[in-house]
CSV table of C-alpha atoms in Angstrom, one decimal:
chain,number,residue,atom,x,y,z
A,1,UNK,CA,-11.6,108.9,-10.3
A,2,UNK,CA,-14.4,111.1,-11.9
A,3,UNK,CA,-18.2,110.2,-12.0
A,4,UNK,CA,-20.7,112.1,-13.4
A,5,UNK,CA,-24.6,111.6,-12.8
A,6,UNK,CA,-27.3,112.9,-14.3
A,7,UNK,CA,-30.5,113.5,-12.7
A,8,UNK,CA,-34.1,115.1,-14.5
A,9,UNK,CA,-35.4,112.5,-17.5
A,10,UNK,CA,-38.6,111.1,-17.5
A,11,UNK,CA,-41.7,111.3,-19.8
A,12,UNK,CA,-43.4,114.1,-20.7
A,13,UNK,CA,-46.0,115.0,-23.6
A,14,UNK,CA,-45.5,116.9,-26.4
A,15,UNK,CA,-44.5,120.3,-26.1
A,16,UNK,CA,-43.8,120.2,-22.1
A,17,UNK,CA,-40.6,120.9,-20.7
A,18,UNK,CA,-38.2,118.9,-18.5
A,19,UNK,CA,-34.7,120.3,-16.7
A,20,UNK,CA,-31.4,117.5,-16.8
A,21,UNK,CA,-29.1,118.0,-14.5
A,22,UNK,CA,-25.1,116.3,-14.5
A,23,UNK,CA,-22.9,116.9,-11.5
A,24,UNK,CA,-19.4,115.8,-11.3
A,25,UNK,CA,-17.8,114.7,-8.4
A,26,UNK,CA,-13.9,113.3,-7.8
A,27,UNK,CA,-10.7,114.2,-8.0
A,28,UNK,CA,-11.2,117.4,-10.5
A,29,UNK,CA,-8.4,120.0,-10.9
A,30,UNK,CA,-11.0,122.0,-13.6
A,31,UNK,CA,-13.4,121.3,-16.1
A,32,UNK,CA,-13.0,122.0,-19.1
A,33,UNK,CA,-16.0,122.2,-21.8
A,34,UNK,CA,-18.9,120.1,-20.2
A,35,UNK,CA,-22.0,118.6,-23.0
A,36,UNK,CA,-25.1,116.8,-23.3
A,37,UNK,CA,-25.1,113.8,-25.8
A,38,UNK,CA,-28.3,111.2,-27.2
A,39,UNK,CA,-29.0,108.4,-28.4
A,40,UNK,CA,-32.2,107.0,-29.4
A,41,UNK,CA,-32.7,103.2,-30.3
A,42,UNK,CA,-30.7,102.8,-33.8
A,43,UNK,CA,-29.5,105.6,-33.9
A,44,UNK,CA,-25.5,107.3,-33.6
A,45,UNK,CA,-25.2,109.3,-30.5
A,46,UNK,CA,-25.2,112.6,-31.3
A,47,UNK,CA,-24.3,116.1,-30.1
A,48,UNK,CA,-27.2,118.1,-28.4
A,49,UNK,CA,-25.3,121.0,-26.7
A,50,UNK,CA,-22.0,121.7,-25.1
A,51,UNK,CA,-20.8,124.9,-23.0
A,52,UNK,CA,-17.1,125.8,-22.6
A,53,UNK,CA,-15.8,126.5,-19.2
A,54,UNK,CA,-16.1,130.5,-20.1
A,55,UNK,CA,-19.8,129.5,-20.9
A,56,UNK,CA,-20.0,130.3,-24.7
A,57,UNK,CA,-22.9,127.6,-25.9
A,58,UNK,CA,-23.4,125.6,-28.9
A,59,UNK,CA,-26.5,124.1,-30.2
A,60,UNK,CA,-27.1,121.2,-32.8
A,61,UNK,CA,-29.8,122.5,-34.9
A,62,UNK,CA,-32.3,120.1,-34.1
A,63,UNK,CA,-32.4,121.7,-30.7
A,64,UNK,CA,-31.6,125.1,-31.5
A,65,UNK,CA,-34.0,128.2,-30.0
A,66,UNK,CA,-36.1,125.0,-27.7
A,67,UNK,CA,-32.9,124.1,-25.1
A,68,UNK,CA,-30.6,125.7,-23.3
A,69,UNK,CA,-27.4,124.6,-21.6
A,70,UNK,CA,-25.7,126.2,-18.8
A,71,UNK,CA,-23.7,125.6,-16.1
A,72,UNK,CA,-22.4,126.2,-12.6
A,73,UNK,CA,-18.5,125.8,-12.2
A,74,UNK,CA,-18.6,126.3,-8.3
A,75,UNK,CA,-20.6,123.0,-8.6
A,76,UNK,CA,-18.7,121.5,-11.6
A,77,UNK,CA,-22.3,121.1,-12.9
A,78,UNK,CA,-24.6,121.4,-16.3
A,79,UNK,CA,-28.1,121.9,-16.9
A,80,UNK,CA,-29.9,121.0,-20.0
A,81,UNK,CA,-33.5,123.1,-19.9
A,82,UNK,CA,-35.1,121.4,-22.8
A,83,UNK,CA,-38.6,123.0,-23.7
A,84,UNK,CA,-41.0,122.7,-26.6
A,85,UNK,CA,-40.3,118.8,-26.4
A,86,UNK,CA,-41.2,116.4,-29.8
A,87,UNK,CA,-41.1,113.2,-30.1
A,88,UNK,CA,-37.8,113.1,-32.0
A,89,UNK,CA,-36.3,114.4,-28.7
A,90,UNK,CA,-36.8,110.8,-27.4
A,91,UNK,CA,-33.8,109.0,-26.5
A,92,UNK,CA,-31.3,108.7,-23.9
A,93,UNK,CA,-29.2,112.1,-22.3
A,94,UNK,CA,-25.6,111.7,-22.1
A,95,UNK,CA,-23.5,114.0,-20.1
A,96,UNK,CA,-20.2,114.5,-21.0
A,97,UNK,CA,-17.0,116.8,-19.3
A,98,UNK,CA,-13.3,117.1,-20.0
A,99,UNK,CA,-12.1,116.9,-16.8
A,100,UNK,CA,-8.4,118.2,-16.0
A,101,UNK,CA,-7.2,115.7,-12.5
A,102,UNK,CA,-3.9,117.0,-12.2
A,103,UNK,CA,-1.9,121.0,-12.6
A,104,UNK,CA,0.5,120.7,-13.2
A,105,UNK,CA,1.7,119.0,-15.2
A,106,UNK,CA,-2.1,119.0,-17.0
A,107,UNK,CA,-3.9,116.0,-17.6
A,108,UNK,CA,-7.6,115.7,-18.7
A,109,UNK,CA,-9.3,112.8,-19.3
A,110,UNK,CA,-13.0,112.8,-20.8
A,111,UNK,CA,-15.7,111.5,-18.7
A,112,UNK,CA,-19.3,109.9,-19.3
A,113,UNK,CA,-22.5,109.8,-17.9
A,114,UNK,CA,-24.6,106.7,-17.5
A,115,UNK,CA,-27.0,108.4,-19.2
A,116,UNK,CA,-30.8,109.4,-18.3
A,117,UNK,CA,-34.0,108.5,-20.5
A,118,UNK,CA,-36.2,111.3,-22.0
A,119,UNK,CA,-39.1,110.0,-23.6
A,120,UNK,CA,-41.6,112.4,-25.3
A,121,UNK,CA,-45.2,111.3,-26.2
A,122,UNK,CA,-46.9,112.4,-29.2
């Protein structure tokens, strides 16, 4: 089994700055590409960020040029530095990781986050 628990949301005014964190912990072989998710209240979740294992990035364009994802793979953790915050950002933070249990043979499963709350006042 695979858990992954994020750490770092909270509130924060416009324009401030706040770090998530997602470590996971288990029986992981490798991880594959690792990401951060949200969803605010009536809303689809959506795609915020994701790194591959070889650490190439990719933004949505909503967040583009304000966060940054990175990640630590001797810690099979990610990092979300979110700065310039508005209050669109608010909603809840999803990590995400495609975890491979087993080599070989390979098998990967994809894993999720409870999620953490970010909530950015105007």
């Amino acid at each position: 089994q695979v858990q992954l628990v994020e750490s770092g949301g909270g509130l924060v005014q416009a324009g401030g700055s706040l770090r998530l964190s997602c470590a996971a912990s288990g029986s992981i072989f490798s991880i594959n590409a690792m990401g951060w998710y949200r969803q605010a209240p009536g809303k689809q979740r959506e795609l915020v960020a994701a790194i591959t294992s070889g650490g190439r990035p990719n933004y949505s364009d909503s967040v583009k040029g304000r966060f940054t994802i990175s990640r630590d793979n001797a810690q099979n953790t990610v990092y979300l530095q979110m700065n310039s915050l508005k209050p669109e950002d608010t909603a809840v933070y999803i990590c995400n990781a495609g975890v491979v249990v087993t080599h070989p043979p390979s098998v990967g499963y994809d894993y999720w986050g409870q999620g953490t709350q970010v909530t950015v006042s105007s």
